[in-house]
Short mmCIF file of C-alpha atoms in Angstrom, two decimals:
data_model
loop_
_atom_site.label_atom_id
_atom_site.label_comp_id
_atom_site.label_asym_id
_atom_site.label_seq_id
_atom_site.Cartn_x
_atom_site.Cartn_y
_atom_site.Cartn_z
CA MET A 18 -0.22 -0.12 0.12
CA THR A 19 1.31 3.43 -1.02
CA LYS A 20 -0.15 6.28 0.38
CA ASN A 21 1.47 9.73 -0.83
CA ALA A 22 3.02 12.36 1.94
CA GLU A 23 0.62 15.34 0.00
CA VAL A 24 -2.67 13.25 1.11
CA THR A 25 -1.67 12.48 4.93
CA ALA A 26 -0.37 15.99 4.69
CA PHE A 27 -3.37 17.09 3.94
CA ILE A 28 -5.62 14.71 6.02
CA GLU A 29 -3.89 15.91 9.16
CA GLN A 30 -4.17 19.39 8.58
CA ILE A 31 -8.38 19.17 9.04
CA GLN A 32 -9.47 20.85 12.10
CA ILE A 33 -11.98 18.84 13.79
CA PRO A 34 -11.14 15.46 14.84
CA TRP A 35 -14.16 12.97 13.89
CA GLN A 36 -13.14 14.24 10.26
CA ILE A 37 -9.62 13.16 10.09
CA GLN A 38 -10.78 9.74 11.55
CA ILE A 39 -13.32 9.48 8.98
CA ALA A 40 -11.47 10.77 6.66
CA GLU A 41 -8.49 8.43 7.55
CA GLN A 42 -11.09 5.01 7.39
CA LEU A 43 -12.74 6.01 3.82
CA ARG A 44 -8.40 6.03 3.01
CA GLN A 45 -7.55 2.62 4.31
CA MET A 46 -10.86 0.94 2.73
CA VAL A 47 -10.17 2.48 -0.27
CA HIS A 48 -7.17 1.30 0.24
CA ASP A 49 -7.86 -2.61 1.64
CA THR A 50 -10.79 -2.26 -0.86
CA ILE A 51 -9.12 -1.87 -4.30
CA PRO A 52 -5.31 -2.91 -4.75
CA ASP A 53 -2.49 -0.76 -5.75
CA VAL A 54 -4.56 2.44 -5.52
CA GLN A 55 -2.98 5.62 -6.42
CA GLU A 56 -3.39 8.65 -4.06
CA ARG A 57 -3.25 12.43 -4.60
CA VAL A 58 -4.02 15.94 -3.89
CA GLN A 59 -6.51 16.87 -6.28
CA TYR A 60 -8.42 20.19 -7.04
CA LYS A 61 -7.07 20.47 -3.39
CA LYS A 62 -9.07 17.00 -2.66
CA PRO A 63 -7.43 13.63 -2.29
CA HIS A 64 -8.65 11.26 -5.10
CA PHE A 65 -8.23 7.85 -5.80
CA LEU A 66 -7.32 6.67 -8.73
CA LYS A 67 -7.03 2.73 -9.51
CA ASN A 68 -5.59 2.44 -13.45
CA GLY A 69 -5.73 5.89 -14.42
CA LYS A 70 -8.84 6.67 -13.46
CA TYR A 71 -11.18 8.07 -11.06
CA ALA A 72 -12.49 5.39 -8.26
CA ALA A 73 -13.14 8.14 -4.98
CA VAL A 74 -12.18 11.22 -3.29
CA ILE A 75 -12.68 12.56 -0.12
CA SER A 76 -14.30 16.08 0.58
CA PRO A 77 -14.13 17.59 4.25
CA SER A 78 -16.23 21.26 4.54
CA LYS A 79 -17.81 22.50 7.81
CA GLN A 80 -20.28 20.29 8.57
CA ALA A 81 -19.53 16.94 6.93
CA VAL A 82 -17.18 14.47 5.49
CA SER A 83 -17.65 13.90 1.41
CA PHE A 84 -16.60 10.63 0.23
CA THR A 85 -17.98 10.89 -3.90
CA ILE A 86 -17.51 7.11 -5.67
CA PHE A 87 -16.78 7.03 -8.96
CA HIS A 88 -18.88 4.63 -12.40
CA ALA A 89 -20.98 4.74 -10.30
CA ASN A 90 -23.78 3.81 -12.71
CA GLY A 91 -25.63 1.38 -11.43
CA LEU A 92 -24.95 0.72 -7.60
CA ASP A 93 -28.60 -0.18 -6.43
CA LEU A 94 -27.92 2.24 -3.64
CA PRO A 95 -30.84 3.05 -1.22
CA ASP A 96 -32.85 6.27 -1.64
CA GLY A 97 -32.01 9.14 -0.03
CA ILE A 98 -28.24 9.04 1.25
CA PHE A 99 -26.70 9.79 -1.97
CA GLU A 100 -26.27 12.43 -4.42
CA GLY A 101 -24.87 13.63 -7.48
CA PRO A 102 -25.68 11.99 -10.85
CA GLU A 103 -26.08 9.41 -11.99
CA ASP A 104 -21.78 8.10 -12.57
CA ARG A 105 -20.84 9.78 -9.36
CA LYS A 106 -22.81 9.46 -6.17
CA THR A 107 -21.86 11.31 -2.83
CA ILE A 108 -22.20 10.35 0.97
CA LYS A 109 -21.83 12.52 3.54
CA LEU A 110 -20.88 11.65 7.03
CA LYS A 111 -21.60 13.89 9.52
CA GLU A 112 -20.08 13.74 12.77
CA LYS A 113 -23.15 11.89 14.48
CA ASP A 114 -23.17 9.04 11.54
CA THR A 115 -21.56 5.33 11.99
CA PRO A 116 -20.40 4.15 8.78
CA ASP A 117 -20.82 1.35 7.21
CA TYR A 118 -17.61 0.98 5.60
CA GLU A 119 -18.33 -2.68 4.59
CA TRP A 120 -20.94 -1.45 2.99
CA LEU A 121 -19.06 1.21 0.76
CA ALA A 122 -16.05 -0.89 0.80
CA GLY A 123 -18.65 -3.72 -1.45
CA LEU A 124 -20.60 0.16 -3.47
CA LEU A 125 -16.66 0.77 -3.91
CA LYS A 126 -15.59 -2.54 -5.24
CA GLN A 127 -18.47 -2.55 -7.80
CA ALA A 128 -18.15 0.99 -9.10
CA SER A 129 -14.11 0.56 -10.01
CA ALA A 130 -14.50 -3.11 -11.06
CA ASP A 131 -14.00 -2.98 -14.63
CA LEU A 132 -11.55 0.21 -14.11
#
């Protein structure tokens, strides 16, 4: 697992402890789900690529940590949890949430399978 120092620095500079924890867990989940994933900071956010194609992005904001899954066409997603166009779905994780990382990993694995 190769972790990019820029992504590490990005996560470490987040000011809100619960957001750091979620970002670190999402990052680890991406690495566990996509062998040989590449990561980099692009557009001021950590992006994760498989074979040079976007697979996911982590984006903290004031009240949430957003996690976007690319190539989401065909995923069976429950109503009201994800936002965005059909090919790119984002979930906003807030302080009181208990993210199901295993479920998110399954969605990410399915979405990135053909990359």
